[in-house]
mmCIF file of C-alpha atoms and ligand atoms in Angstrom:
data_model
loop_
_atom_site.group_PDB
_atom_site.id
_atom_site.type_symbol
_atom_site.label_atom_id
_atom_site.label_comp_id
_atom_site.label_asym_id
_atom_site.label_seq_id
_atom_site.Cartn_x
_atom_site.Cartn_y
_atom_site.Cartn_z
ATOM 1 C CA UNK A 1 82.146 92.253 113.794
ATOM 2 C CA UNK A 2 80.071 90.591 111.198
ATOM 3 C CA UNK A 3 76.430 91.005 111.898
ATOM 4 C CA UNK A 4 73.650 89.587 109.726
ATOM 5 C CA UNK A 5 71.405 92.664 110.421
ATOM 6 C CA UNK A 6 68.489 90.628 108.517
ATOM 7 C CA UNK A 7 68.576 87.835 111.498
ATOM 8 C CA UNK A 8 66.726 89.606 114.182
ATOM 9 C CA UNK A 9 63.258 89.121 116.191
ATOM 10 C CA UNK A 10 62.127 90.171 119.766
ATOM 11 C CA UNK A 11 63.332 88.065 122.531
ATOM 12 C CA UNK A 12 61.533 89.278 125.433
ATOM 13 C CA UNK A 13 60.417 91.789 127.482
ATOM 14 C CA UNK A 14 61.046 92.902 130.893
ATOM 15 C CA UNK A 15 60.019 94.898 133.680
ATOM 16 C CA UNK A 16 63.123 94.674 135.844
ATOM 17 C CA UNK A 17 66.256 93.040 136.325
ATOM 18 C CA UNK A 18 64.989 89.298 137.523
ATOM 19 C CA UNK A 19 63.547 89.448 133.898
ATOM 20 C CA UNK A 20 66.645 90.847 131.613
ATOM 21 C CA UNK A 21 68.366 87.954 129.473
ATOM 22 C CA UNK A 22 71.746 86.324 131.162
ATOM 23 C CA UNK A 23 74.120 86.260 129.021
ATOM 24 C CA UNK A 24 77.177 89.122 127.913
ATOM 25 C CA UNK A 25 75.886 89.889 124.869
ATOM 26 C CA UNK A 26 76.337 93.529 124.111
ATOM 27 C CA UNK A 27 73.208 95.696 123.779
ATOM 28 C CA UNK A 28 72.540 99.143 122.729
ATOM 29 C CA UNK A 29 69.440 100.866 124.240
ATOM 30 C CA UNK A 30 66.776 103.370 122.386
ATOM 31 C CA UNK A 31 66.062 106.573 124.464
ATOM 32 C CA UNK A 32 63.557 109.469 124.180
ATOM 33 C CA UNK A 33 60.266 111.225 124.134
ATOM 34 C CA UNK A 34 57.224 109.180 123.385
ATOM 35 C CA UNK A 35 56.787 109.337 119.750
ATOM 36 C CA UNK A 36 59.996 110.644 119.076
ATOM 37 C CA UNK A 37 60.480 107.382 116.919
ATOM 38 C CA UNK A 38 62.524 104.882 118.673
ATOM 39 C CA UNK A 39 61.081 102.080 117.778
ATOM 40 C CA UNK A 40 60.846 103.189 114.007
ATOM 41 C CA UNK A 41 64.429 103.303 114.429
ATOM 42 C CA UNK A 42 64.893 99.757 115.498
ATOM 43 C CA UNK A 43 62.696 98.911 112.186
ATOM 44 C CA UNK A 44 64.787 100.450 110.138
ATOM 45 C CA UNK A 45 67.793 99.524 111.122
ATOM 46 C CA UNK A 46 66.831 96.102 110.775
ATOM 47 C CA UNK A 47 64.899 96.295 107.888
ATOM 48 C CA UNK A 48 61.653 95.526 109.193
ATOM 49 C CA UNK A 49 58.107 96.865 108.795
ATOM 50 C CA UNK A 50 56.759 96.376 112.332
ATOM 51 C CA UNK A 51 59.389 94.166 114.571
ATOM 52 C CA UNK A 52 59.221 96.943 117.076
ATOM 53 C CA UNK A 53 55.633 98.022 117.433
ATOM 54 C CA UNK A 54 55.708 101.697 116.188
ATOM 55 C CA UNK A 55 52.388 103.688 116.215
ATOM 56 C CA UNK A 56 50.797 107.664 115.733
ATOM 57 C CA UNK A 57 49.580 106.994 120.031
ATOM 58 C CA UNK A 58 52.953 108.007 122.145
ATOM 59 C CA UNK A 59 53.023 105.617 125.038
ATOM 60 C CA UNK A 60 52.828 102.367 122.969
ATOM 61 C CA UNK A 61 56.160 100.867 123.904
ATOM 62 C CA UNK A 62 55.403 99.806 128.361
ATOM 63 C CA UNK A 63 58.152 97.590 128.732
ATOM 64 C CA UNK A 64 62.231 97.194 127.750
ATOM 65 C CA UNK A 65 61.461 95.119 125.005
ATOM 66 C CA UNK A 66 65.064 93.069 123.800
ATOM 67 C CA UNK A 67 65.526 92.198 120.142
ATOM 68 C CA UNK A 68 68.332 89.646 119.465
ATOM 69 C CA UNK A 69 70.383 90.767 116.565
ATOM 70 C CA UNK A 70 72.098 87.509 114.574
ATOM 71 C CA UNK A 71 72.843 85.913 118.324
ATOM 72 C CA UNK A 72 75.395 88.914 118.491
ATOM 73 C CA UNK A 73 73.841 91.895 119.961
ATOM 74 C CA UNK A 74 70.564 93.208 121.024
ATOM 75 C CA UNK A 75 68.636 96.596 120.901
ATOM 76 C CA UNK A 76 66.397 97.266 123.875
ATOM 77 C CA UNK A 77 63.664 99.407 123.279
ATOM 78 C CA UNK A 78 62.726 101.686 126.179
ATOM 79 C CA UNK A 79 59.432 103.161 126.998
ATOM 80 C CA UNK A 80 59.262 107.216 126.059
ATOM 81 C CA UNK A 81 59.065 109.773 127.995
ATOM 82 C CA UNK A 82 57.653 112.941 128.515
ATOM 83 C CA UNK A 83 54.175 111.263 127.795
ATOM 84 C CA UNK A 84 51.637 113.801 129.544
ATOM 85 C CA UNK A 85 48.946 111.367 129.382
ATOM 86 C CA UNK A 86 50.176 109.351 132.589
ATOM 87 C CA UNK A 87 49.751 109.617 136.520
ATOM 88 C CA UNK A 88 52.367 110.764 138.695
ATOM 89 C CA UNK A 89 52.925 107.133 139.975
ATOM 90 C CA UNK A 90 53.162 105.874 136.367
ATOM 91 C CA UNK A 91 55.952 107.884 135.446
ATOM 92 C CA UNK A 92 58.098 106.741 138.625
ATOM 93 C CA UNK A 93 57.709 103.452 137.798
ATOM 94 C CA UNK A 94 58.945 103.664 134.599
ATOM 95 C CA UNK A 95 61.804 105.971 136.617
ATOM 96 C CA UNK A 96 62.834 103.605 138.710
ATOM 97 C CA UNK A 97 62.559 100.504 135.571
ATOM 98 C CA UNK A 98 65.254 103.193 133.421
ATOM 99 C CA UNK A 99 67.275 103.989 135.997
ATOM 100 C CA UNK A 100 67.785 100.351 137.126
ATOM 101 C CA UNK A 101 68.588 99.166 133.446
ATOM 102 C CA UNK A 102 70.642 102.303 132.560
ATOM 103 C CA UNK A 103 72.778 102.211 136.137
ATOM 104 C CA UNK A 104 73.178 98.345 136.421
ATOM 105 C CA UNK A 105 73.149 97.114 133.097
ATOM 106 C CA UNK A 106 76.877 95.565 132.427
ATOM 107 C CA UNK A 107 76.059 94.362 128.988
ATOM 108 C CA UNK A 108 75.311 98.274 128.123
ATOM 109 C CA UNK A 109 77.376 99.703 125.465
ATOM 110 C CA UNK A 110 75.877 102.767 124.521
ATOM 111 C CA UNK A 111 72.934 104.368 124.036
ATOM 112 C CA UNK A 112 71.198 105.907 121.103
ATOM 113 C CA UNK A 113 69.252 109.223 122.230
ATOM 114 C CA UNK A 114 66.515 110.236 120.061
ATOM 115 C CA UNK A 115 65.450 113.678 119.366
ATOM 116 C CA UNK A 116 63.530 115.143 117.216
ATOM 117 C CA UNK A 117 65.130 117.212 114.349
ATOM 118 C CA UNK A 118 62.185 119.729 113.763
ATOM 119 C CA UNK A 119 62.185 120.835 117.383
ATOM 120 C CA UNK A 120 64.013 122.428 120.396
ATOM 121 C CA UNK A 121 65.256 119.442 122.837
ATOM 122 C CA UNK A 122 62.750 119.628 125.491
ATOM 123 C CA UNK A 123 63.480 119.585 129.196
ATOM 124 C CA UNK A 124 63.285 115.839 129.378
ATOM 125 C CA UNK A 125 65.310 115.523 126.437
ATOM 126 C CA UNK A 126 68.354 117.849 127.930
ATOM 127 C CA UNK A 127 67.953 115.965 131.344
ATOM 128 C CA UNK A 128 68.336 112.428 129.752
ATOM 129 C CA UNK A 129 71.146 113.543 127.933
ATOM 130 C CA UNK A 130 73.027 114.845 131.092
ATOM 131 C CA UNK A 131 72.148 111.265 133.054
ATOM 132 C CA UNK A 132 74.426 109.095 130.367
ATOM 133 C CA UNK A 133 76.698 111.993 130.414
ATOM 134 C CA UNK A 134 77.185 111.932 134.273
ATOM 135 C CA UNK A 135 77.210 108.067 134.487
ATOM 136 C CA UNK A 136 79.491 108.153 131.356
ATOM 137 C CA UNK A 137 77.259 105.961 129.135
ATOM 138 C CA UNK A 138 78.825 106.149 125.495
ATOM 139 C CA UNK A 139 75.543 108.225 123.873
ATOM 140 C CA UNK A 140 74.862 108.601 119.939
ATOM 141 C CA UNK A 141 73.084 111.191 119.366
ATOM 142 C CA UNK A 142 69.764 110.335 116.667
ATOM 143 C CA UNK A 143 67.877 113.828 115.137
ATOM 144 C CA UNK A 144 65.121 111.752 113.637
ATOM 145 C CA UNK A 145 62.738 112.795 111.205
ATOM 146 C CA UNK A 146 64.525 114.438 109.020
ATOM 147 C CA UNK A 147 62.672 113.948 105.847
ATOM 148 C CA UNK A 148 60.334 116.458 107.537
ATOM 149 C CA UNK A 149 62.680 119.581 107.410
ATOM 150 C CA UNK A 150 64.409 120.737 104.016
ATOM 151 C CA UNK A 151 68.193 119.750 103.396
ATOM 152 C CA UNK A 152 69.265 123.399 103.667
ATOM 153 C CA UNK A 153 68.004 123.284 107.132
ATOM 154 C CA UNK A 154 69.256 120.432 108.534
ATOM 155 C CA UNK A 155 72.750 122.163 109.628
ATOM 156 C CA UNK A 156 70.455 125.526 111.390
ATOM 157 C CA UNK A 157 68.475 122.967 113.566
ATOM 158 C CA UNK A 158 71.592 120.459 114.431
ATOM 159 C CA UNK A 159 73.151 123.966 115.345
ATOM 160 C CA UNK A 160 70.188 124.485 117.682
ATOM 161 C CA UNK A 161 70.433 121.433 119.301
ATOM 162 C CA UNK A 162 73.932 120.992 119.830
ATOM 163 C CA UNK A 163 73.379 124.144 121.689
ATOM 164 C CA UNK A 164 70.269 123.176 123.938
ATOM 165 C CA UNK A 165 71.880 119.875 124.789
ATOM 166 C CA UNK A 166 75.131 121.146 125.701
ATOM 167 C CA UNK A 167 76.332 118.736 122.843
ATOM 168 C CA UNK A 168 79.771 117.098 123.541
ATOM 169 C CA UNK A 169 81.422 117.320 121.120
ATOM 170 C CA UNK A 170 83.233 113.856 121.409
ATOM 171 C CA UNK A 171 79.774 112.121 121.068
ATOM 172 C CA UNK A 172 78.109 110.967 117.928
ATOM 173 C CA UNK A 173 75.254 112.736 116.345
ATOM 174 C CA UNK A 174 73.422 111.850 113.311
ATOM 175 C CA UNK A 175 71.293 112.743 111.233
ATOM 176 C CA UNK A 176 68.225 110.299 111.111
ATOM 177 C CA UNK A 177 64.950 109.344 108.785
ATOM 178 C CA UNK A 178 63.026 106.215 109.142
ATOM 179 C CA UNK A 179 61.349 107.364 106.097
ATOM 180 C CA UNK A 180 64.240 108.055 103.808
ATOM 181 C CA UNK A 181 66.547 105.680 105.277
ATOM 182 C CA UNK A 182 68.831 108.811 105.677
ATOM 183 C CA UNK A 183 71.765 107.844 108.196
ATOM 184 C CA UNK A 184 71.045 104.506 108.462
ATOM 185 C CA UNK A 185 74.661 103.780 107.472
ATOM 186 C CA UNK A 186 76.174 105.956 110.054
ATOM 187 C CA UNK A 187 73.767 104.677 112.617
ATOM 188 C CA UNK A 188 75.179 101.325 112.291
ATOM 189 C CA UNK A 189 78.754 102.205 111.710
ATOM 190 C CA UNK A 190 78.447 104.494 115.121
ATOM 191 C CA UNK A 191 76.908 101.094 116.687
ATOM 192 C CA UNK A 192 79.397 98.772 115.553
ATOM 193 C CA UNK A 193 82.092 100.818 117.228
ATOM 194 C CA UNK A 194 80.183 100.892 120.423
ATOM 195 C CA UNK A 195 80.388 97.313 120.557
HETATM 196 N N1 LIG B 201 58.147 111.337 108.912
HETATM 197 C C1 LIG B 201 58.693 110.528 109.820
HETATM 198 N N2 LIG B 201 57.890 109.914 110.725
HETATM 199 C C2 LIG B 201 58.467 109.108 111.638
HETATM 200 C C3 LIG B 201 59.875 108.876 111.662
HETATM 201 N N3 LIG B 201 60.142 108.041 112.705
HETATM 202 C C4 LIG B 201 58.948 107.757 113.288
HETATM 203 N N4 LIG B 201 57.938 108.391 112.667
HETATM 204 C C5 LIG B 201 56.496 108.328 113.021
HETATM 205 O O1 LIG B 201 56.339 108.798 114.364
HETATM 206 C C6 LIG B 201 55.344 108.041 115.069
HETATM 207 C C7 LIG B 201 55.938 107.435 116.333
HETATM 208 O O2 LIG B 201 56.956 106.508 116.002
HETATM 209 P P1 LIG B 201 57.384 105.335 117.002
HETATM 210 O O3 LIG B 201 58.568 104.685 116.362
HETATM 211 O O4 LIG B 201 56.227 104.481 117.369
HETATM 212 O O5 LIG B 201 57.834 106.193 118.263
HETATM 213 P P2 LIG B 201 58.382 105.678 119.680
HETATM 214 O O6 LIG B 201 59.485 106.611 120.052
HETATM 215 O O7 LIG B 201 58.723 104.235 119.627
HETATM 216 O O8 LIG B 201 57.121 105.943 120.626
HETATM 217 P P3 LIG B 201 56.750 105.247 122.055
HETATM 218 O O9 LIG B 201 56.855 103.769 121.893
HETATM 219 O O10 LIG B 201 55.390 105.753 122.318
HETATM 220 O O11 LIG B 201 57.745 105.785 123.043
HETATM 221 C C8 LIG B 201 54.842 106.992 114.071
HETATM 222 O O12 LIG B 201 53.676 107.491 113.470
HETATM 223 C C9 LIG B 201 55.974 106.896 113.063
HETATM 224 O O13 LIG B 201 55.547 106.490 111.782
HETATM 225 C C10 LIG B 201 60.691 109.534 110.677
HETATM 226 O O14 LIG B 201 61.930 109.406 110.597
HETATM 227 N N5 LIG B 201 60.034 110.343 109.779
HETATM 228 MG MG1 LIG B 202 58.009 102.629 120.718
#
């Protein structure tokens, strides 16, 4: 598929299903921890300073916001998790607004799990990862901020992860900067085959 990556701007955003756009357009979703960099992904994928709000506060990102992609495809950006900062009854809510896009979602094709290359996945992490694994959701895989460990270390912490996760190894999993730009091309050529 030819996609004009440059053609993109935020369509709407949504609380729950009633508000999600109607059409078949595929979309590919962002997952993980608050602050992990998700929408800094979307960014620079797209080639965009600040499309997808990005800031140094976790919790910034409340709703699944939907970015149309060239009238092709979309990214939805999902709230993070693992925010520690929020009441009990917060975090359901956004449980029940995942779960209900995740589960229901026909127009789903995948979804890109960010984690964070300097650290150990944490419990959140491991648990999201085996939710698209047992509702077999197509998953790639994103160690982002890579420009913040050395080269020679990248392969000792994808090791680490891999092993955490309980990494299938039929999945994608890339390595990721926002900074450097690093994977960017494998990002999109993961994407593309997702759709
Ligand atoms: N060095 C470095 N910093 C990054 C990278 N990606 C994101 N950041 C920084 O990490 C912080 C959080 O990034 P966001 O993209 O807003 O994170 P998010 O996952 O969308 O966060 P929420 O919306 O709160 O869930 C910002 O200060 C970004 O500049 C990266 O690849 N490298
Ligand atoms: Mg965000």
């Amino acid at each position: 598929m030819e996609i004009n990556t440059h053609n993109a701007e935020i369509l709407l955003s949504a609380a729950n299903k009633s508000h999600y756009p109607e059409d078949e357009l595929p979309e590919i979703a962002l997952a993980g921890r608050s602050n992990v960099g998700k929408s800094s992904f979307i960014n620079t994928m797209l080639n965009r300073k600040n499309l997808a709000r990005t800031s140094g506060k976790p919790g910034k990102t409340q709703l699944l916001n939907f970015f149309n992609i060239d009238d092709k495809m979309r990214f939805v950006d999902v709230p993070g998790y693992g925010y520690a900062r929020v009441s009990k009854k917060e975090r359901e809510k956004w449980g029940r607004m995942i779960e209900e896009y995740l589960t229901t979602r026909e127009n789903l094709r995948a979804v890109v799990s960010l984690v964070d290359l300097r650290h150990d996945p944490t419990a959140d992490d491991v648990q999201m990862y085996e939710f698209l694994k047992y509702y077999e959701i197509p998953v790639i895989i994103v160690a982002t901020k890579a420009d913040k460990i050395p080269r020679g270390k990248w392969n000792k912490h994808e090791s680490a992860i891999k092993k955490k996760l309980n990494f299938d190894p039929s999945d994608d999993f890339i390595l990721f900067s926002s900074v450097t730009k690093a994977g960017m091309d494998q990002a999109w050529d993961a994407i593309l085959e997702k759709l």
